[in-house]
Each structure stands twice: as C-alpha cells, then as structure tokens.
CSV table of C-alpha atoms in Angstrom, one decimal:
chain,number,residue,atom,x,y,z
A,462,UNK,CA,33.4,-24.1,-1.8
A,463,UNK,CA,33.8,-22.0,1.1
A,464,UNK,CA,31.6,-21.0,4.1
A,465,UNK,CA,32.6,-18.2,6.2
A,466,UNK,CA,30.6,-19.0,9.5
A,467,UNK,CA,30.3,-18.2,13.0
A,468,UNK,CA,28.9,-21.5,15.0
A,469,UNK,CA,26.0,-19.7,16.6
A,470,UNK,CA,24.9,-17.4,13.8
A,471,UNK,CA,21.7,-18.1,12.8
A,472,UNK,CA,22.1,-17.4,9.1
A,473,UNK,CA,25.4,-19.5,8.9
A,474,UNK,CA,23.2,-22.6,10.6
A,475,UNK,CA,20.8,-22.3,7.8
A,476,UNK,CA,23.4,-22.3,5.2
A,477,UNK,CA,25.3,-25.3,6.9
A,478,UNK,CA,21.9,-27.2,7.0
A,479,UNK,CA,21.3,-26.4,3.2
A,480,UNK,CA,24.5,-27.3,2.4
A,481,UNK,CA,24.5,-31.2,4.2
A,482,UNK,CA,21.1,-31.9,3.0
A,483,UNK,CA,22.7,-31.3,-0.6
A,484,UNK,CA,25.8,-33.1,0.7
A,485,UNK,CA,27.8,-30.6,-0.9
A,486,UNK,CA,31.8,-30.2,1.0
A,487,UNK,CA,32.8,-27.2,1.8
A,488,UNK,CA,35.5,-25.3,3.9
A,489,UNK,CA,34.3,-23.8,7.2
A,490,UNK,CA,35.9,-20.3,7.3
A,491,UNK,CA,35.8,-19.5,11.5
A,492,UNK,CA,34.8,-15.6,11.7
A,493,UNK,CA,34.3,-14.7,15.1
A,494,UNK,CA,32.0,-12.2,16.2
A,495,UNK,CA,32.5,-11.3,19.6
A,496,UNK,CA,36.6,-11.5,19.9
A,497,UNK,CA,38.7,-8.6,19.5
A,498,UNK,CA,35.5,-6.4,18.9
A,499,UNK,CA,34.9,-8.7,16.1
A,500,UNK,CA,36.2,-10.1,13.3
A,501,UNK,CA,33.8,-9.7,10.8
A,502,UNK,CA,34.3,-5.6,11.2
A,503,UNK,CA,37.9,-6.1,10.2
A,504,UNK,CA,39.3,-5.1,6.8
A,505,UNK,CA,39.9,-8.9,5.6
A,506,UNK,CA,36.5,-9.7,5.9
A,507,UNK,CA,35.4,-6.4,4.7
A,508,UNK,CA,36.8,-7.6,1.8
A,509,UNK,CA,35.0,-10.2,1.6
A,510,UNK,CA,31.5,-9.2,2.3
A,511,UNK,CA,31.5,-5.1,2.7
A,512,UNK,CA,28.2,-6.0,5.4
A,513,UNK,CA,30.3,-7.0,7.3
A,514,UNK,CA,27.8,-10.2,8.5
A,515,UNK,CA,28.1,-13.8,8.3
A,516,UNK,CA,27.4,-16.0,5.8
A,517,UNK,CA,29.4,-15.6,2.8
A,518,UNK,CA,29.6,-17.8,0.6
A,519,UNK,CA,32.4,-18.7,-2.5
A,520,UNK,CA,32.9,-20.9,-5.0
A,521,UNK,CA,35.6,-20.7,-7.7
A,522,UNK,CA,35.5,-16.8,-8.4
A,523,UNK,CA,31.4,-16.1,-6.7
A,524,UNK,CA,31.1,-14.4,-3.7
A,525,UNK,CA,27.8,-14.5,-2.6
A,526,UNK,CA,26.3,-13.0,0.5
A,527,UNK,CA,22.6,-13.3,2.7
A,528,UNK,CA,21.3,-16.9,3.7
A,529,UNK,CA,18.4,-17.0,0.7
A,530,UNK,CA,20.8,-15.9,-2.6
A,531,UNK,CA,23.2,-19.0,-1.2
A,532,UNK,CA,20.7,-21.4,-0.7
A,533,UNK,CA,18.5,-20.1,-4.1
A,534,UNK,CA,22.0,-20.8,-5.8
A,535,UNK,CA,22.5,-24.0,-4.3
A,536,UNK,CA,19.0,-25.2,-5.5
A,537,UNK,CA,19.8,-23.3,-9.0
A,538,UNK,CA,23.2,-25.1,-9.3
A,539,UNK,CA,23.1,-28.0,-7.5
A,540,UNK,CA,19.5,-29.3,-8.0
A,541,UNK,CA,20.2,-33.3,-6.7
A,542,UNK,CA,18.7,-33.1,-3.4
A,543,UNK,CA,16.2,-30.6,-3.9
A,544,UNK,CA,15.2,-27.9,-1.3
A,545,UNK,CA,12.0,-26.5,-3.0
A,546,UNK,CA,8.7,-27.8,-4.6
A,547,UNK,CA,8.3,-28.1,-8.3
A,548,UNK,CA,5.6,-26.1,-8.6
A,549,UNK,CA,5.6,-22.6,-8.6
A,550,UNK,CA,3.0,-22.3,-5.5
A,551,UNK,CA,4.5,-24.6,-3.2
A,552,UNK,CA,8.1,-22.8,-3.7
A,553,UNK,CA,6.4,-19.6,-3.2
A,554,UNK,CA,4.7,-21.3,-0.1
A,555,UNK,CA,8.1,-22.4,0.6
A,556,UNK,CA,9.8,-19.0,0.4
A,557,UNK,CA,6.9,-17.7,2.7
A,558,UNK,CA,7.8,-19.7,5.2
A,559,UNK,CA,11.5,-18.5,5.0
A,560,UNK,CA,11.1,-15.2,4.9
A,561,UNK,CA,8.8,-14.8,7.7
A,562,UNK,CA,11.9,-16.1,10.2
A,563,UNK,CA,14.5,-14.3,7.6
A,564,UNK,CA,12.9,-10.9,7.9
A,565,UNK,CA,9.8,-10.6,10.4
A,566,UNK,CA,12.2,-12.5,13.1
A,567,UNK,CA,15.7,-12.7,13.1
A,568,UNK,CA,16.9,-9.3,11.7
A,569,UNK,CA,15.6,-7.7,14.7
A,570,UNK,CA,17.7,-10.3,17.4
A,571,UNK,CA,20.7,-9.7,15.0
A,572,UNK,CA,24.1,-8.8,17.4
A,573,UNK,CA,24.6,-5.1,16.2
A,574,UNK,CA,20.7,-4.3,17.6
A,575,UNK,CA,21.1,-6.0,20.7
A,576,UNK,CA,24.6,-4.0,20.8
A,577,UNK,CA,22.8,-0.6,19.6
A,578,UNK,CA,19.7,-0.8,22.4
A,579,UNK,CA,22.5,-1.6,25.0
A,580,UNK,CA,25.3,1.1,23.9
A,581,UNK,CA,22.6,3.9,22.4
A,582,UNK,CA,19.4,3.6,24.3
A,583,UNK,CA,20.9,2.6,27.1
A,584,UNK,CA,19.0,-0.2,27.7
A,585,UNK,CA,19.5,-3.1,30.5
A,586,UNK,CA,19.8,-7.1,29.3
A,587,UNK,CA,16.5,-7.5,30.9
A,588,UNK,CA,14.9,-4.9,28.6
A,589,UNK,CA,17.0,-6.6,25.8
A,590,UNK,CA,16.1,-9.8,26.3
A,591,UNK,CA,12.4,-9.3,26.5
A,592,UNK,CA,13.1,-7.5,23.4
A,593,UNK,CA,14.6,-10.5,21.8
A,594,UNK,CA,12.0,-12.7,23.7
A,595,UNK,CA,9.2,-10.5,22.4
A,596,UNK,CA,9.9,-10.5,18.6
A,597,UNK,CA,10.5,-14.5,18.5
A,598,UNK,CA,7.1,-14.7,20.2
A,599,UNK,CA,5.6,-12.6,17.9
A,600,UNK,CA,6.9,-14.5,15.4
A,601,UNK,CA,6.3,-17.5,16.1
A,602,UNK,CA,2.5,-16.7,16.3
A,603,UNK,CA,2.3,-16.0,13.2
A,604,UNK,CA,4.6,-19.2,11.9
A,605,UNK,CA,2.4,-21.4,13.7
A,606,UNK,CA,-0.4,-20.0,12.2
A,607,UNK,CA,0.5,-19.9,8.8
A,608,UNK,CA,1.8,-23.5,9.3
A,609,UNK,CA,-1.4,-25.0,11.2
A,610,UNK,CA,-3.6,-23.8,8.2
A,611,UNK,CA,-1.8,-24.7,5.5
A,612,UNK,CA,-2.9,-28.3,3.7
A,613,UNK,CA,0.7,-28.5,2.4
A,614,UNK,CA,2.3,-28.5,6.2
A,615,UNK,CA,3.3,-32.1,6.2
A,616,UNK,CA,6.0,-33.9,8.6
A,617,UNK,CA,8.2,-30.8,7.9
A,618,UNK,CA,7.4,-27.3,6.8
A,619,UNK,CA,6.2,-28.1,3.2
A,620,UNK,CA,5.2,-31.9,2.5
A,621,UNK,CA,7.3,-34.7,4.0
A,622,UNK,CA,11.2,-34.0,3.1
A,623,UNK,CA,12.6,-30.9,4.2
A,624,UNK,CA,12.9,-27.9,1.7
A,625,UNK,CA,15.0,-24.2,2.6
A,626,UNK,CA,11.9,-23.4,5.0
A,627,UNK,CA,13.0,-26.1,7.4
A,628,UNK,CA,16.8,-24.8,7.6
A,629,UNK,CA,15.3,-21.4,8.7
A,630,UNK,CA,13.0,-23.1,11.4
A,631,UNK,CA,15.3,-24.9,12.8
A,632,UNK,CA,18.2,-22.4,13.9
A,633,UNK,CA,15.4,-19.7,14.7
A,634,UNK,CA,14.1,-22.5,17.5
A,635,UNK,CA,17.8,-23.2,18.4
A,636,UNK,CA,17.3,-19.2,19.3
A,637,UNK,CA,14.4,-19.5,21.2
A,638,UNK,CA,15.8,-22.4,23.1
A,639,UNK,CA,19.0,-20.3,24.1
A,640,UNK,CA,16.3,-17.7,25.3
A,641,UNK,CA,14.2,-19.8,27.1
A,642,UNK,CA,11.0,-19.5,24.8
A,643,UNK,CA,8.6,-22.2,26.0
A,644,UNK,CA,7.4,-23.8,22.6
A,645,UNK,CA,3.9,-25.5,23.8
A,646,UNK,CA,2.0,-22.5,22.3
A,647,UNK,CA,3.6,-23.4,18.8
A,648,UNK,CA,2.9,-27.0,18.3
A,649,UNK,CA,3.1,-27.2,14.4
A,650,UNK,CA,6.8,-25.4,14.8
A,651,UNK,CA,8.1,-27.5,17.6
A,652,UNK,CA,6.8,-30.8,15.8
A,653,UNK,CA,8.6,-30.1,13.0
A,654,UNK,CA,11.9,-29.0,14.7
A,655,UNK,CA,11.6,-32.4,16.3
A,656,UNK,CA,11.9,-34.2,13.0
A,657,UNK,CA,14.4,-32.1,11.5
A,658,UNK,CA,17.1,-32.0,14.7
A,659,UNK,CA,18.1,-36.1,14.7
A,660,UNK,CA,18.7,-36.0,11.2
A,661,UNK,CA,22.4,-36.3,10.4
A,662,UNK,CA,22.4,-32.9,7.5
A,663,UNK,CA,20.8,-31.0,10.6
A,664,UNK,CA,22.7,-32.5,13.5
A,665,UNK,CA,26.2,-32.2,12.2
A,666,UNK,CA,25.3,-28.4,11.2
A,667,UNK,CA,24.0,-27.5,15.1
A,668,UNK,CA,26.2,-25.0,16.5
A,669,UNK,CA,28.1,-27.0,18.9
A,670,UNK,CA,29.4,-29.6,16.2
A,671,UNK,CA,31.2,-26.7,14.5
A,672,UNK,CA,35.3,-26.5,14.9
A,673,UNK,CA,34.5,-22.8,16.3
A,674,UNK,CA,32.0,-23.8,18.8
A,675,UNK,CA,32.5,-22.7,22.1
B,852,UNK,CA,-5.5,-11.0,-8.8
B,853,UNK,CA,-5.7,-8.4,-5.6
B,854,UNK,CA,-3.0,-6.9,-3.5
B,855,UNK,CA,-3.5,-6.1,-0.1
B,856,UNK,CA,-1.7,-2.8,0.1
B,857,UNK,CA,-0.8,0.5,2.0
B,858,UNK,CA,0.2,3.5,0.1
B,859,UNK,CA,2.7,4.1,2.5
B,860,UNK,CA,4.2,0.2,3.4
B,861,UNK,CA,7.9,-0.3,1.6
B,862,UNK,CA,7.0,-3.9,1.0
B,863,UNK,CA,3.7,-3.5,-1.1
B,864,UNK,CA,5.3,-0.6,-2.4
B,865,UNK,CA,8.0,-3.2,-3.9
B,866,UNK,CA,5.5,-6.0,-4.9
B,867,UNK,CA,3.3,-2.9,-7.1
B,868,UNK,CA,6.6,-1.8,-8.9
B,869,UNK,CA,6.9,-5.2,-9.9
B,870,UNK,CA,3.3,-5.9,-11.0
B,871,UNK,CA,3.5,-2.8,-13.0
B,872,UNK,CA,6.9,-3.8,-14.6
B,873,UNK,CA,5.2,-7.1,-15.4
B,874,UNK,CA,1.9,-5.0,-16.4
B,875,UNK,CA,-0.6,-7.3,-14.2
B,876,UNK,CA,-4.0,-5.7,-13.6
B,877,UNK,CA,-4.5,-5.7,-10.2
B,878,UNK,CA,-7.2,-4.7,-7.8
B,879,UNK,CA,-5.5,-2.7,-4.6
B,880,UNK,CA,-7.5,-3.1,-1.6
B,881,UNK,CA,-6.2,-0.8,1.1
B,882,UNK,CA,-5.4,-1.7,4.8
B,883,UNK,CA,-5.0,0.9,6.5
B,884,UNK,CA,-1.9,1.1,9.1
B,885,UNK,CA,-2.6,3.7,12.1
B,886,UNK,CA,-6.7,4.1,11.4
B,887,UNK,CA,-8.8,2.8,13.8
B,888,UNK,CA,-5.7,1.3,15.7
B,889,UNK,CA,-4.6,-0.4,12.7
B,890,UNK,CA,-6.9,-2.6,10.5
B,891,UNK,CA,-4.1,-5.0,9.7
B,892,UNK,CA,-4.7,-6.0,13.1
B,893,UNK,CA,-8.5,-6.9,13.0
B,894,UNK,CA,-9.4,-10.5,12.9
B,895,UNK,CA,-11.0,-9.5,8.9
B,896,UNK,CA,-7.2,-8.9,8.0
B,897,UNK,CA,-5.6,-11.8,9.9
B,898,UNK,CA,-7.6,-14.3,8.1
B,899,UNK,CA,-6.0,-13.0,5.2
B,900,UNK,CA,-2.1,-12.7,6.6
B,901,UNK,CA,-1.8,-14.2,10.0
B,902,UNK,CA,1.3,-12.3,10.6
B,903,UNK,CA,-0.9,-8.7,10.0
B,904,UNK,CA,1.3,-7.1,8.2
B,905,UNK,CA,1.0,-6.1,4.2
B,906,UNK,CA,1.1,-7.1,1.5
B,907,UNK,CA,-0.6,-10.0,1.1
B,908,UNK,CA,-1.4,-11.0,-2.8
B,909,UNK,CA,-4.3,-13.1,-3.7
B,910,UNK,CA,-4.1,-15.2,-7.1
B,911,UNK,CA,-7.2,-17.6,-7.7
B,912,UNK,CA,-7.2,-19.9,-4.4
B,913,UNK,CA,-3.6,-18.8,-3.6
B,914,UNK,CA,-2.7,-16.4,-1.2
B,915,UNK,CA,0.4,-15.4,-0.4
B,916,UNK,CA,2.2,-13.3,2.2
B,917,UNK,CA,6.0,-11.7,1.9
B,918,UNK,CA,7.3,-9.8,-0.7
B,919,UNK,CA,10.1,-11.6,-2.0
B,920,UNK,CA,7.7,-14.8,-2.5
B,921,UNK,CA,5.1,-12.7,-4.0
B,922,UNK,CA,8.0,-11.3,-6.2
B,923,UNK,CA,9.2,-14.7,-6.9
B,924,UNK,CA,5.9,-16.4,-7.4
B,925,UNK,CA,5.0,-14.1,-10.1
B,926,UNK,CA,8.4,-14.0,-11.6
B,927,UNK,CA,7.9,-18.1,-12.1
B,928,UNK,CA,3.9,-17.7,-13.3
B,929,UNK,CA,4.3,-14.5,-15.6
B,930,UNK,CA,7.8,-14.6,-16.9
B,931,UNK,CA,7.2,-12.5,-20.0
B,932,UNK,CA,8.9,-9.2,-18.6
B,933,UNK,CA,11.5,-11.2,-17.0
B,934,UNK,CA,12.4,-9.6,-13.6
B,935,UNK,CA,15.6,-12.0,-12.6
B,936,UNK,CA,18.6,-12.5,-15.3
B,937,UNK,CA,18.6,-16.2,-16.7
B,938,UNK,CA,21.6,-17.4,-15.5
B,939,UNK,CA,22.1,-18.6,-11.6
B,940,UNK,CA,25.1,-16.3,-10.6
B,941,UNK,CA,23.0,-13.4,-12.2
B,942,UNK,CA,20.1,-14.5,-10.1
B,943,UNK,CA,21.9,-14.7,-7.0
B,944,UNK,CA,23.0,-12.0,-7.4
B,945,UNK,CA,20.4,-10.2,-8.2
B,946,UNK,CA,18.3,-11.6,-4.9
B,947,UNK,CA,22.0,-10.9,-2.3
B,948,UNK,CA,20.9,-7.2,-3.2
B,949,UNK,CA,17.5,-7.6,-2.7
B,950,UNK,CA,17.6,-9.2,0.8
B,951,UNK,CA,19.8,-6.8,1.3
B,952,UNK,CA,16.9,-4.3,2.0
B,953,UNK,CA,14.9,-7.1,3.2
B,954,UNK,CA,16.3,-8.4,5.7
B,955,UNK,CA,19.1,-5.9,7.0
B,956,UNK,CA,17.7,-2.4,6.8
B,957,UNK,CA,13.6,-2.9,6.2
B,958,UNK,CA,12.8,-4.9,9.3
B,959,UNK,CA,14.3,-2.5,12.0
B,960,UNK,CA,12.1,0.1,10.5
B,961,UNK,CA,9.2,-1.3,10.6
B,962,UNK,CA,6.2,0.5,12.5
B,963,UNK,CA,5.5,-1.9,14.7
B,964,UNK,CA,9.3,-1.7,15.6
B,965,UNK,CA,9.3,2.1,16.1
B,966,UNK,CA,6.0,1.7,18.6
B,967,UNK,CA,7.8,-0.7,20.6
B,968,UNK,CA,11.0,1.9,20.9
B,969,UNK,CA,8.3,4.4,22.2
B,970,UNK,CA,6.0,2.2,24.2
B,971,UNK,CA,7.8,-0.2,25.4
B,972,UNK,CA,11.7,1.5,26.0
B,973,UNK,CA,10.2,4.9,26.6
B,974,UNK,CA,12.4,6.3,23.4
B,975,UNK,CA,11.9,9.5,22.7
B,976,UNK,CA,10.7,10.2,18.9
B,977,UNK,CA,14.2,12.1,18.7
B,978,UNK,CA,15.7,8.4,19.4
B,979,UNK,CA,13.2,6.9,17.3
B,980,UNK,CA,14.4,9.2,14.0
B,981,UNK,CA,17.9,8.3,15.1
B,982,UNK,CA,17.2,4.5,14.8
B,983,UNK,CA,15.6,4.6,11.9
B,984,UNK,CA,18.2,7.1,10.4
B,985,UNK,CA,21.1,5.0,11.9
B,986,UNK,CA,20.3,0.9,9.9
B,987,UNK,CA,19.0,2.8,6.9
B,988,UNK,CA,22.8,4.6,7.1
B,989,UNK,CA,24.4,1.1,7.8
B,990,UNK,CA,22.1,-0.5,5.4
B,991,UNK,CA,22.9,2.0,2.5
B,992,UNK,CA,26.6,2.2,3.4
B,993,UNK,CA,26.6,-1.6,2.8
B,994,UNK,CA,24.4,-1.7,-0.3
B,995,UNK,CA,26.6,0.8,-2.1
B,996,UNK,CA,29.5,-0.8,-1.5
B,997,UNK,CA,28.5,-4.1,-3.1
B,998,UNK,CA,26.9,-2.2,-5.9
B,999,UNK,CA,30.1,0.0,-6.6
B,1000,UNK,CA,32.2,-3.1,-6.6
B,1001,UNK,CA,30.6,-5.3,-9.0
B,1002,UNK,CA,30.7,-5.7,-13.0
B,1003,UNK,CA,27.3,-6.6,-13.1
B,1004,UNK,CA,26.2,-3.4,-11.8
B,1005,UNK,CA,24.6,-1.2,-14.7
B,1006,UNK,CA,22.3,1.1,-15.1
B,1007,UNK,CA,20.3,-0.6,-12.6
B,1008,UNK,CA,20.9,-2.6,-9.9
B,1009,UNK,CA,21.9,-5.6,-12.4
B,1010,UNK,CA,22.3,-4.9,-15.9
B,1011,UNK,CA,20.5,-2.5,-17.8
B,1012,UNK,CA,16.8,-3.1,-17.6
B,1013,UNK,CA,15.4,-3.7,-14.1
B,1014,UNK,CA,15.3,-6.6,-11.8
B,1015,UNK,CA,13.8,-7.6,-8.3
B,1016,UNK,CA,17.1,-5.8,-6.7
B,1017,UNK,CA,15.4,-2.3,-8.3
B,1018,UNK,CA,12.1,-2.8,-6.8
B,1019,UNK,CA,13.9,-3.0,-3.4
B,1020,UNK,CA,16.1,-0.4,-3.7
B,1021,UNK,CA,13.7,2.7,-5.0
B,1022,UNK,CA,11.3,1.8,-2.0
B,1023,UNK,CA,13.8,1.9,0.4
B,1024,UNK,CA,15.6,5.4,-0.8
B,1025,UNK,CA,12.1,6.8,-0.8
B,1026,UNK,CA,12.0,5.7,3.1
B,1027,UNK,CA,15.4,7.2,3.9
B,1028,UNK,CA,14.3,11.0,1.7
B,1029,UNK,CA,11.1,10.5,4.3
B,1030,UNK,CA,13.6,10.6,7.1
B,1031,UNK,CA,15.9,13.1,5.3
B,1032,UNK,CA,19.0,10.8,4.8
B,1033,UNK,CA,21.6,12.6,2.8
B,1034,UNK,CA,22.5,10.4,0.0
B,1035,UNK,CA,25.9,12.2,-1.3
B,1036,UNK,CA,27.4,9.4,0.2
B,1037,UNK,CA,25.5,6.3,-1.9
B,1038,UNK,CA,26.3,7.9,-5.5
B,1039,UNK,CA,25.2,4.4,-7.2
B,1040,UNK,CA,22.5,4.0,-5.1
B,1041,UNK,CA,21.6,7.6,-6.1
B,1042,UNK,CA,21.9,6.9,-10.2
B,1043,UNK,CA,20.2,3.7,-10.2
B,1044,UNK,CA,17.2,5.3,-7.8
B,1045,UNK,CA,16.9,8.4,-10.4
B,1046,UNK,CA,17.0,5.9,-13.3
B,1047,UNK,CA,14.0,3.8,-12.1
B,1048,UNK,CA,11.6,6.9,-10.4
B,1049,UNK,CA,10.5,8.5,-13.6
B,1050,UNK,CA,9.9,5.1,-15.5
B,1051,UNK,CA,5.9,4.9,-16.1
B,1052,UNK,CA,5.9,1.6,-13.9
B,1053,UNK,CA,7.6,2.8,-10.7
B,1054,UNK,CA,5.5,6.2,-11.0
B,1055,UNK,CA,2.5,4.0,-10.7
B,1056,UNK,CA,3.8,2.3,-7.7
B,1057,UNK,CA,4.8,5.3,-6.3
B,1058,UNK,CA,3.1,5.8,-2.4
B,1059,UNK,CA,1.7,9.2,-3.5
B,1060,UNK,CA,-0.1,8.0,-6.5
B,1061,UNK,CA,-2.3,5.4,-4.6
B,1062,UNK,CA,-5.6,5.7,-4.1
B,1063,UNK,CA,-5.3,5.3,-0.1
B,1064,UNK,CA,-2.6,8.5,-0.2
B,1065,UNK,CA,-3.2,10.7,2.3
C-alpha cells in the first residue's frame, strides 16, 4: 500500500490516522504542496490523481482518491480493527459526524481557496485568516452541537473506541490550533481530541512525526 | 419518513433522486432558504439540524443530517434497488466520485459562502459568478477526467444502471447550467447527465418539479 501525503494536509492526517488504528503498513509518498509551485500540479502526480489533491491511495493495481472512499475501503477490506458501528444508524451517525468536517469545514480552508481570495479577490491574510477562522467556528458550532445531544457521543465521537469520525476531528482541531481557535466554546470536541491525541495510531500520524514534516 | 428539503438546495436535490430511485414515499417539508431571512436559521429548524443547513431526513426516532449519510443510511436499510455496486473497489469507487462533488466543488458554492464573498469581502456579484463559475470549472475539469479514464465508467457514472456517484453528478450539472457553464469541455459528464435527466426518478427530483418551486 501506498499513501501519497503531505504532512500537514488535513485529509492525508485522516487517512494516516485510519490507517494505524487498522495497523495496516504502508509507504509514505512525500507530495509537497508549496515547493516549486507545487508538486501535486505536476504531470507525475497528475497521473496519479487528475485533482490534483492529496490523499491518494494504492494498493496492488487501485487508485483511490478523497479521504472517505479510502477509509470506506479500508473498513470494506480490512474489517479487523473496525472504524464504524455495526448497525446501520450508528454508521450513519458516524458518517454524519465525518462529513460535517469533510464538507461543511475543510473544503473551504483548502490551499487553492486561500490562494484564489489572495491572488483573485485580492484579499489581505488578515481577511484570509478570519475567513479560515470564521468557517472552523462555524463549524465547530454546529459539531459540538450535534455531538452534546447525541446519546451515542461516548469517550470519542461515537461510543468509546474511535470510529472514521474521530480521524476527521482530530486533524480539523490540529487546524484550529495552527489558527489559534480557542476551543473552550466546544467542550464535547476538545474532550474528545484529548483522548484521541496520546494514542499511539493518532500520535505517530500528527503532522510533525511525518518524514516530510517541516 | 420526511425530508427536510429546498427545491432549489443541490444536496436535498441528491438525497430525492435517490429516494425516488429506491421508490420511498416521502413527505417533503420545505425550508425555505432566503424567505424571511432564511428559515433554516430559526431556532424551529435548528432543533432539527444544528448546522441549519438542508437536508435533514427523518426515519422513526432517527434523524439524520448530510447527504452522503442519508444516502448511505438508506442504501444499508432499503437495499432492494441497490444504489452502490457489491464489491468494495466498485464501492469505492463509486463514493471517490461522489465526494468528488461533495467535498471539492459543492461546498465553495454554497449560499452562505456567496453572502460571505458579498458581505463580508465586499465582492461584487460579478466576482461572486466568477467564483462560483471558477470550482464548478476545476471541479468538472477534475471529475471528467477520472470518469474518462476509468473501465468502470458506463453509461453512468459506474456501470450501467445508476449509483450514488449519479445522484451527485446530475445535481451538480444542473448548478453549473444555472450559472451558464459551457460543458463542451466535460463530454462524459455531459452523456451520463443526459442519460439520468429524463429517467422518471430524477424528473421527480428535479428542483422545478417540487412543490416549494418558485
């Protein structure tokens, strides 16, 4: 198996996490995003994933691309450690979770719209970091929320072992950490990103234990 | 069951395609977006979804919010008109496609993204239509390019019947005709779009046939 990753990308974290709570090996494929206007808008990796965006995954002859088809495939083909609820409500609750960081949150703090609001609309960093401030908060209201009234929210995101919701908290609060987002108004998320951070499958996919990290 | 919906929204738009496909009786209760500053905002509609935005699907005690879990959910609880293929690459697959839409074109297109452009950046609506023009471009350029290059691509998305990936893709092309994308340059996306619009179950789904159309 291969990962081509970027140590601070948000979606490669998740798939990093996914992967070392399955304790599945795989071989970290550096793609950097910033040098030499980026790697990942180069030909070779156009080749690999025509977006153009980190993750991509392979094993034997699959290419797979976007955080949630890897980690559903993971869970599909790997089932040991398992990443989702039996039931067909708690993995639904469980893809909730996900998708409220994968598409109400992150997309819009993505590198190419931070580039595009400073390059098209001419934008300052101030503006674009209360843009990227502004969306996590957002967000993060309504995570907490749907966490704090849920019955299911246990010691992590669903129950008390961590499924694929978790592995999307935990790099979007690495974000909000890098941005200075003070967490006391989310208690639910920053409780559970607590647990998850000292275990080894989340500690030894953090940004700054990768071979690319800066 | 009951689907909180806009006629107008690309993700409940993608969760009634499927519930058609799947023929579910449903009962459609519309929030309404811009009326009355936005009922998805009132405290009646955050009880519901705490995030305010639509859909939000109601089954017995369950409710659930985001359309790929929705999608999901009723893909594991009604799997009579299967809308994922029954092997895990083809699954995969199948969802990389999907979150395609999801997570890397849909989100920076969102309304409550275009009012912060205008409110908060001062964008003129000229920039806005850019903006929205410019990730559904990016998106598309993207989407076709895994589509073109893949076996598995059929008549549809995946295959020959439709999937999840197809109930992604037809909202989204209706978006970009909204916004007067030329889509000479997406030929599959073009077929597989012309395929799905004039089936009986995406007509139904279809913004203008929905009894909150304006």
């Amino acid at each position: 198996m291969k990962l081509y990753t970027y140590f601070r990308s948000s979606a490669a974290y998740r798939v990093r996490i996914a992967l070392n709570l399955k304790a599945l090996d795989y071989d970290a494929i550096p793609v950097h995003l910033v040098r030499g206007g980026g790697e990942h808008l180069m030909d070779e990796y156009r080749a690999v994933n025509p977006s153009s965006l980190v993750p991509a995954f392979q094993d034997d002859a699959l290419t797979l691309t976007q955080s949630m088809a890897i980690m559903e495939y993971l869970e599909d083909t790997y089932p040991l450690v398992p990443l989702l609820p039996k039931d067909a409500i708690g993995r639904a609750r469980v893809r909730e979770l996900a998708q409220i960081v994968a598409c109400d949150i992150h997309p819009l703090n993505n590198l190419r719209v931070l580039n595009y609001l400073v390059k098209h609309l001419g934008q300052s960093e101030e503006a674009k970091t209360d843009w990227y401030r502004h969306w996590i908060i957002e967000g993060f209201r309504s995570l907490e929320a749907h966490l704090a009234r849920n019955a299911c929210t246990g010691s992590f995101c669903y129950g008390d072992s961590p499924t694929i919701a978790d592995c999307y908290l935990v790099p979007q609060v690495f974000n909000a950490q890098r941005f200075n987002v003070d967490l006391t108004a989310y208690p639910t998320i920053a409780r559970i990103n607590s647990m998850c951070v000292d275990l080894p499958a989340f500690k030894a996919a953090h940004p700054s234990r990768q071979g690319d990290a800066e």
